[in-house]
Coordinates of C-alpha atoms and ligand atoms in Angstrom, one line a residue:
M1 CA 9.7 29.2 13.9
S2 CA 10.0 30.4 10.3
M3 CA 11.5 28.0 7.9
A4 CA 11.8 30.5 5.1
S5 CA 15.6 30.6 5.2
S6 CA 15.9 26.8 4.9
K7 CA 14.8 26.3 1.3
I8 CA 16.6 23.4 -0.3
Y9 CA 15.2 24.2 -3.8
P10 CA 13.7 27.4 -5.2
A11 CA 10.0 26.8 -4.4
G12 CA 7.9 26.0 -7.5
S13 CA 10.8 24.9 -9.7
R14 CA 9.7 22.2 -12.2
D15 CA 12.3 19.7 -11.0
V16 CA 11.4 19.9 -7.4
P17 CA 9.6 16.9 -6.0
L18 CA 6.3 17.8 -4.3
L19 CA 7.4 15.9 -1.2
E20 CA 10.9 14.9 -0.3
I21 CA 11.8 13.1 2.9
Q22 CA 15.5 12.7 3.6
G23 CA 16.9 10.4 6.3
M24 CA 13.9 10.9 8.6
S25 CA 14.0 9.3 12.0
C26 CA 11.3 9.8 14.7
N27 CA 11.0 8.7 18.3
Y28 CA 8.3 8.5 20.9
G29 CA 10.2 9.2 24.1
L30 CA 13.1 6.8 23.9
E31 CA 11.3 4.4 21.5
R32 CA 12.3 4.7 17.9
A33 CA 9.3 4.5 15.5
V34 CA 10.9 5.5 12.2
Y35 CA 14.5 4.9 11.1
D36 CA 16.4 6.8 8.4
L37 CA 13.5 6.9 5.9
S38 CA 13.9 8.7 2.6
L39 CA 11.5 9.0 -0.3
T40 CA 10.3 11.4 -2.9
V41 CA 6.8 12.0 -4.4
N42 CA 6.3 14.0 -7.6
K43 CA 3.4 16.2 -8.3
G44 CA 0.3 14.3 -9.3
D45 CA 1.6 10.9 -8.0
Q46 CA -0.4 8.6 -5.9
V47 CA 1.7 6.6 -3.6
C48 CA 1.1 4.2 -0.7
L49 CA 2.9 3.2 2.5
L50 CA 2.0 -0.4 3.2
G51 CA 3.0 -2.5 6.3
P52 CA 1.8 -4.4 9.3
S53 CA 0.3 -2.6 12.3
G54 CA 2.9 -0.7 14.3
C55 CA 5.5 -0.4 11.5
G56 CA 5.5 3.4 11.6
K57 CA 3.3 4.3 8.7
T58 CA 1.1 6.8 10.6
T59 CA 4.2 8.3 12.2
V60 CA 5.5 9.1 8.8
L61 CA 2.2 10.7 7.8
R62 CA 2.1 12.7 11.0
A63 CA 5.6 14.0 10.4
V64 CA 4.7 15.1 6.9
A65 CA 1.6 16.8 8.2
G66 CA 3.6 18.6 10.9
F67 CA 2.2 16.8 14.0
Q68 CA 5.4 14.8 14.7
P69 CA 8.8 16.3 15.3
L70 CA 11.9 14.8 13.6
L71 CA 14.9 13.3 15.5
S72 CA 17.0 13.6 12.3
G73 CA 16.5 14.3 8.6
S74 CA 14.1 16.6 6.9
V75 CA 10.8 16.9 5.2
S76 CA 10.3 19.3 2.2
I77 CA 7.1 20.2 0.5
N78 CA 7.2 21.8 -2.9
G79 CA 10.9 22.7 -2.3
Q80 CA 10.4 24.3 1.1
C81 CA 11.9 22.5 4.1
V82 CA 9.0 22.2 6.6
S83 CA 10.5 20.0 9.2
R84 CA 13.9 19.2 10.6
P85 CA 15.1 18.5 14.1
G86 CA 14.1 21.4 16.4
D87 CA 12.4 23.3 13.6
I88 CA 8.8 22.6 12.5
L89 CA 6.4 24.5 10.3
S90 CA 2.9 24.3 11.8
P91 CA 0.4 21.9 10.1
E92 CA -2.0 24.7 9.0
K93 CA 0.8 26.4 7.0
R94 CA 1.7 23.3 5.0
R95 CA -1.2 23.1 2.6
V96 CA -1.7 19.4 3.5
G97 CA -5.1 17.8 3.6
M98 CA -5.8 14.7 5.8
V99 CA -8.4 11.9 5.7
F100 CA -8.5 9.4 8.6
Q101 CA -10.2 6.1 9.1
D102 CA -12.8 7.4 11.5
H103 CA -14.0 10.4 9.3
A104 CA -13.8 12.8 12.3
L105 CA -16.7 14.8 11.0
F106 CA -18.4 17.5 13.1
P107 CA -21.7 15.7 14.2
H108 CA -23.6 18.9 14.7
L109 CA -22.8 20.4 11.3
S110 CA -24.4 19.5 7.9
V111 CA -22.4 18.0 5.1
E112 CA -22.1 21.4 3.5
Q113 CA -21.0 23.0 6.8
N114 CA -18.5 20.3 7.4
V115 CA -16.9 20.9 4.1
E116 CA -17.0 24.7 4.6
S117 CA -15.3 24.4 8.0
G118 CA -11.8 24.3 6.4
L119 CA -12.4 27.4 4.3
R120 CA -12.6 30.2 6.8
A121 CA -9.9 32.2 4.9
L122 CA -12.2 32.6 1.8
S123 CA -15.0 35.2 1.3
P124 CA -18.6 33.8 1.9
A125 CA -19.3 33.8 -1.9
D126 CA -16.0 31.9 -2.7
R127 CA -16.8 29.5 0.1
R128 CA -20.2 28.7 -1.3
T129 CA -18.8 28.1 -4.8
T130 CA -15.9 25.9 -3.6
V131 CA -18.2 23.8 -1.4
S132 CA -20.8 23.3 -4.2
E133 CA -18.0 22.4 -6.7
I134 CA -16.3 19.9 -4.4
L135 CA -19.6 18.3 -3.3
E136 CA -20.5 17.8 -7.0
R137 CA -17.0 16.3 -7.6
V138 CA -17.5 13.7 -4.8
G139 CA -21.2 13.0 -5.7
L140 CA -22.7 14.4 -2.5
T141 CA -24.8 17.4 -3.8
R142 CA -28.0 15.5 -3.1
V143 CA -27.2 15.1 0.6
A144 CA -25.6 18.5 1.2
Q145 CA -28.1 19.4 4.0
R146 CA -27.9 16.2 5.9
F147 CA -26.0 15.6 9.1
P148 CA -23.3 12.9 9.4
H149 CA -25.5 10.4 11.3
E150 CA -27.9 10.5 8.3
L151 CA -25.3 9.2 5.9
S152 CA -23.9 5.8 5.1
G153 CA -20.2 5.0 6.0
G154 CA -19.2 5.5 2.4
Q155 CA -20.9 8.9 2.2
Q156 CA -19.3 10.0 5.4
Q157 CA -15.9 9.1 4.0
R158 CA -16.7 11.1 0.9
V159 CA -17.5 14.1 3.1
A160 CA -14.2 13.7 4.9
L161 CA -12.5 13.6 1.5
A162 CA -14.4 16.7 0.3
R163 CA -13.5 18.6 3.5
A164 CA -9.8 17.7 3.0
L165 CA -9.8 18.7 -0.7
A166 CA -11.8 21.9 -0.4
P167 CA -8.9 24.1 0.6
R168 CA -7.0 22.8 -2.5
P169 CA -4.1 21.2 -0.6
L170 CA -0.7 20.6 -2.3
L171 CA -0.7 17.1 -0.8
L172 CA -3.5 14.8 0.4
L173 CA -2.7 12.3 3.2
M174 CA -5.0 9.4 3.8
D175 CA -4.6 7.1 6.8
E176 CA -6.6 3.8 6.3
P177 CA -9.5 5.8 4.8
F178 CA -11.5 2.8 3.8
S179 CA -10.9 0.3 6.6
S180 CA -14.2 0.8 8.4
L181 CA -16.1 0.0 5.2
D182 CA -17.2 -3.4 4.0
L183 CA -15.1 -5.1 1.4
D184 CA -17.3 -4.4 -1.6
L185 CA -17.8 -0.7 -0.8
R186 CA -14.2 -0.4 0.0
E187 CA -13.1 -1.6 -3.4
R188 CA -15.6 0.5 -5.2
L189 CA -14.9 3.7 -3.3
G190 CA -11.1 3.1 -3.4
Q191 CA -11.3 2.8 -7.2
E192 CA -13.6 5.9 -7.5
V193 CA -11.4 8.0 -5.3
S194 CA -8.3 6.9 -7.1
D195 CA -9.8 7.8 -10.5
M196 CA -10.9 11.2 -9.2
L197 CA -7.5 12.0 -7.7
K198 CA -5.7 10.9 -10.9
A199 CA -8.1 13.0 -13.1
D200 CA -7.5 16.1 -11.0
R201 CA -3.7 15.3 -10.6
I202 CA -3.9 15.5 -6.8
T203 CA -0.8 14.3 -5.1
C204 CA -1.7 11.7 -2.5
I205 CA -0.1 9.4 0.1
L206 CA -2.2 6.5 1.3
V207 CA -1.3 4.6 4.4
T208 CA -2.7 1.1 4.8
H209 CA -2.0 -2.4 6.1
D210 CA -4.2 -3.9 3.3
Q211 CA -2.4 -4.8 0.1
N212 CA -5.6 -4.7 -1.9
D213 CA -6.1 -1.0 -1.0
A214 CA -2.5 -0.3 -1.8
F215 CA -2.6 -2.1 -5.1
S216 CA -5.8 -0.3 -6.2
M217 CA -4.5 3.2 -5.4
G218 CA -0.7 3.3 -5.2
E219 CA 1.3 3.7 -8.4
Q220 CA 4.4 3.4 -6.2
I221 CA 4.2 1.5 -3.0
G222 CA 6.6 1.6 0.0
V223 CA 6.6 -1.5 2.1
M224 CA 7.5 -0.7 5.7
A225 CA 8.5 -3.0 8.7
E226 CA 9.7 -2.0 12.1
G227 CA 10.1 1.7 11.2
R228 CA 12.1 1.1 8.0
L229 CA 11.2 1.4 4.4
L230 CA 12.2 -1.9 2.9
Q231 CA 11.2 -1.5 -0.8
W232 CA 9.8 1.4 -2.8
D233 CA 8.4 -0.1 -6.0
T234 CA 5.4 -0.8 -8.3
A235 CA 2.9 -3.4 -7.2
Y236 CA 4.1 -5.7 -10.0
N237 CA 7.7 -5.6 -8.9
L238 CA 6.8 -6.1 -5.2
Y239 CA 4.9 -9.2 -6.2
H240 CA 7.3 -10.6 -8.8
E241 CA 10.7 -9.2 -7.7
P242 CA 10.5 -8.7 -3.9
G243 CA 13.8 -7.3 -2.7
N244 CA 13.9 -9.3 0.5
R245 CA 12.2 -12.1 2.4
F246 CA 9.9 -9.8 4.4
V247 CA 8.4 -8.2 1.3
A248 CA 8.1 -11.6 -0.4
D249 CA 6.2 -12.9 2.7
F250 CA 4.0 -9.8 3.2
I251 CA 2.9 -9.3 -0.4
G252 CA 0.7 -12.0 -1.9
N253 CA 0.7 -15.7 -1.1
G254 CA 3.4 -18.3 -1.7
I255 CA 5.9 -20.7 -0.1
F256 CA 9.7 -20.8 0.1
L257 CA 11.1 -24.0 -1.4
P258 CA 14.6 -25.1 -0.4
A259 CA 16.9 -25.5 -3.5
K260 CA 20.5 -25.4 -4.7
V261 CA 21.8 -22.9 -7.3
K262 CA 22.7 -25.1 -10.3
T263 CA 23.6 -22.5 -13.0
P264 CA 23.3 -18.6 -12.9
R265 CA 19.6 -19.0 -14.1
A266 CA 18.5 -22.3 -12.6
V267 CA 18.1 -24.1 -9.3
E268 CA 17.7 -27.8 -8.4
S269 CA 14.8 -28.5 -6.1
E270 CA 12.8 -31.6 -5.0
F271 CA 10.6 -30.9 -8.1
G272 CA 13.6 -30.9 -10.4
E273 CA 15.1 -28.0 -12.2
L274 CA 13.4 -24.6 -12.0
R275 CA 14.7 -22.1 -14.5
G276 CA 14.2 -18.3 -14.5
D277 CA 14.8 -15.5 -16.9
Q278 CA 17.2 -13.5 -14.8
D279 CA 20.6 -14.2 -13.2
I280 CA 20.5 -15.4 -9.6
V281 CA 22.6 -13.3 -7.2
M282 CA 23.9 -16.2 -5.1
P283 CA 26.8 -18.2 -6.5
T284 CA 26.4 -21.7 -8.0
G285 CA 26.2 -24.4 -5.3
S286 CA 24.6 -22.1 -2.7
Q287 CA 21.6 -23.4 -0.7
V288 CA 18.7 -21.0 -1.2
E289 CA 15.0 -20.7 -0.9
V290 CA 12.9 -20.1 -4.0
L291 CA 9.7 -18.1 -3.8
I292 CA 6.9 -20.1 -5.4
R293 CA 3.7 -18.1 -6.0
P294 CA 0.3 -19.8 -6.5
D295 CA 0.4 -18.7 -10.2
D296 CA 3.8 -20.4 -10.7
V297 CA 2.0 -23.8 -10.2
V298 CA 0.3 -25.0 -13.3
L299 CA -2.2 -27.8 -13.6
D300 CA -0.8 -30.6 -15.7
A301 CA -2.6 -33.9 -15.8
D302 CA 0.3 -35.7 -17.5
S303 CA 2.9 -34.5 -15.0
S304 CA 4.8 -37.0 -12.8
I305 CA 4.8 -34.3 -10.0
R306 CA 1.6 -35.3 -8.1
G307 CA 0.2 -34.2 -4.8
E308 CA -3.0 -34.3 -2.8
V309 CA -5.5 -31.4 -2.5
V310 CA -5.7 -30.7 1.3
H311 CA -7.6 -27.4 1.1
K312 CA -9.5 -25.3 -1.4
A313 CA -10.7 -21.7 -1.3
F314 CA -13.1 -20.4 -3.9
K315 CA -12.0 -17.0 -5.3
G316 CA -14.6 -16.6 -8.1
A317 CA -12.8 -17.0 -11.4
E318 CA -10.1 -19.0 -9.7
I319 CA -9.7 -21.5 -6.9
L320 CA -6.7 -21.4 -4.5
Y321 CA -5.7 -24.9 -3.7
T322 CA -3.3 -26.1 -1.1
I323 CA -1.5 -29.2 -2.4
R324 CA 0.6 -31.5 -0.3
F325 CA 3.3 -33.8 -1.8
E326 CA 4.7 -37.1 -0.5
T327 CA 7.8 -35.3 0.9
G328 CA 5.5 -33.2 3.1
T329 CA 6.1 -30.0 1.1
T330 CA 2.9 -28.0 0.7
V331 CA 2.4 -25.4 -2.1
L332 CA -0.5 -23.0 -2.9
A333 CA -1.8 -23.2 -6.5
L334 CA -4.2 -20.9 -8.3
F335 CA -6.2 -22.8 -10.9
P336 CA -9.1 -21.6 -13.1
S337 CA -12.3 -22.4 -11.2
H338 CA -13.5 -24.8 -13.9
A339 CA -10.7 -27.1 -12.6
N340 CA -12.9 -28.0 -9.7
F341 CA -11.1 -30.6 -7.5
A342 CA -12.2 -32.0 -4.1
V343 CA -10.1 -32.2 -1.0
G344 CA -8.4 -35.6 -1.2
D345 CA -8.0 -35.6 -5.0
N346 CA -4.7 -36.4 -6.5
V347 CA -3.5 -33.7 -9.0
G348 CA -0.6 -33.4 -11.4
V349 CA 1.3 -30.0 -11.6
R350 CA 4.4 -28.4 -13.2
F351 CA 6.2 -25.3 -12.1
E352 CA 6.6 -22.3 -14.4
V353 CA 8.7 -19.9 -12.3
D354 CA 9.8 -17.2 -14.8
H355 CA 10.7 -14.7 -12.0
L356 CA 13.1 -17.0 -10.0
V357 CA 13.2 -15.1 -6.7
T358 CA 15.8 -16.7 -4.3
F359 CA 16.9 -15.9 -0.8
A360 CA 19.7 -17.1 1.4
I361 CA 18.2 -20.0 3.4
D362 CA 16.4 -19.0 6.6
T363 CA 15.8 -22.0 8.9
T364 CA 13.7 -20.0 11.3
A365 CA 11.0 -19.1 8.8
T366 CA 7.6 -20.7 8.5
D367 CA 6.7 -22.5 5.4
V368 CA 3.4 -21.3 4.0
I369 CA 2.5 -17.6 3.7
E370 CA -1.2 -16.9 3.9
Ligands
LIG1 P1 -1.3 1.0 12.6 O1 -1.4 0.4 11.3 O2 -1.6 0.0 13.7 O3 -1.9 2.3 12.8 P2 1.3 2.2 12.1 O4 2.1 1.4 11.1 O5 0.6 3.3 11.6 O6 0.3 1.2 12.9 P3 2.5 3.9 14.1 O7 1.2 4.3 14.6 O8 3.3 4.9 13.3 O9 2.4 2.5 13.3 O10 3.4 3.4 15.3 C1 4.8 3.1 15.2 C2 5.3 2.7 16.6 O11 5.2 3.8 17.4 C3 4.5 1.6 17.2 O12 5.4 0.8 17.9 C4 3.6 2.3 18.2 O13 3.3 1.5 19.3 C5 4.5 3.5 18.6 N1 3.6 4.7 18.9 C6 2.7 5.3 18.1 N2 2.2 6.4 18.6 C7 2.7 6.5 19.8 C8 2.6 7.4 20.9 N3 1.8 8.5 20.8 N4 3.4 7.2 22.0 C9 4.2 6.2 22.1 N5 4.4 5.3 21.1 C10 3.7 5.4 20.0

């Protein structure tokens, strides 16, 4: 069905977001997979949807690509409404490129032919130029004649990227593109791809359950849970100013420490007063939980707050310690790795919690987030 009559904005106008999702809900049969999700992505932005398995990330991508119908809401690309209930523009007309976890390369075609496979609309001469330019761009010129089984995992993923980028899509969608690669390669390739997409101002949505992938690529990150978008923010804010307990729990490490609001900027806890630099939403006297990140715990040999090291995990420049106090409370603490304690050592700490993040008390939650 044509969607030409359903333009929300004049296509190509400078103020139009490249992608706008408004109130999108999707079902599989009677099962709801996405609830009332809205977001906008501007041209050249690299954003990420992050969340645990089954939270609906892939469904959102499939809806943007045109493979998933909408129960309610709309999807617009470059000002043109491309999906709404009962009305869906086919995937090949959307100018959207996709890269998946499993590469999905044609095994019987060479690297060059794989990349060329998405360019049938071009003349043979234009096809050749485009393929050689894009292979150069992703650093694969040297292996252009090889077949997928003759490539490493990282190279195969570059071919998949080159094939998705060759038709010059308006929007690139990547679903867990690095998850089959080992950690080292995954970080390197993620950074390289991110730099390339930024340099070429390619608008991109990455979907992942891995926060390191999300942090290395997403300028804006949407945290999803159970089909809902919980917070759409920078990595810094998700870590330091999580909007709810799920986000606080899912992003980074930490514990939730019971406390009582003492003044608009301070709480009283078993470790004494903790003071932040912003007002607490809950009224004075409320029972709350304070988010304590490992970097809020500072080593202090002279402190009267002392606990026992019960676990240590070497992280290179830093060591993540688990410290248990007499009350039974356990915190995670990140110390420079020259502060090398052994399990069983007694250490003194103080708390420097500038971003005092508090939540209404939740008695059902577990203590340590790992
Ligand atoms: P993962 O990270 O594991 O890929 P996800 O966050 O991408 O998960 P989706 O694949 O979007 O999640 O799935 C969202 C929900 O919809 C899940 O409960 C899933 O079981 C369900 N679902 C996904 N695809 C189908 C399908 N084809 N038929 C029925 N239910 C589906």
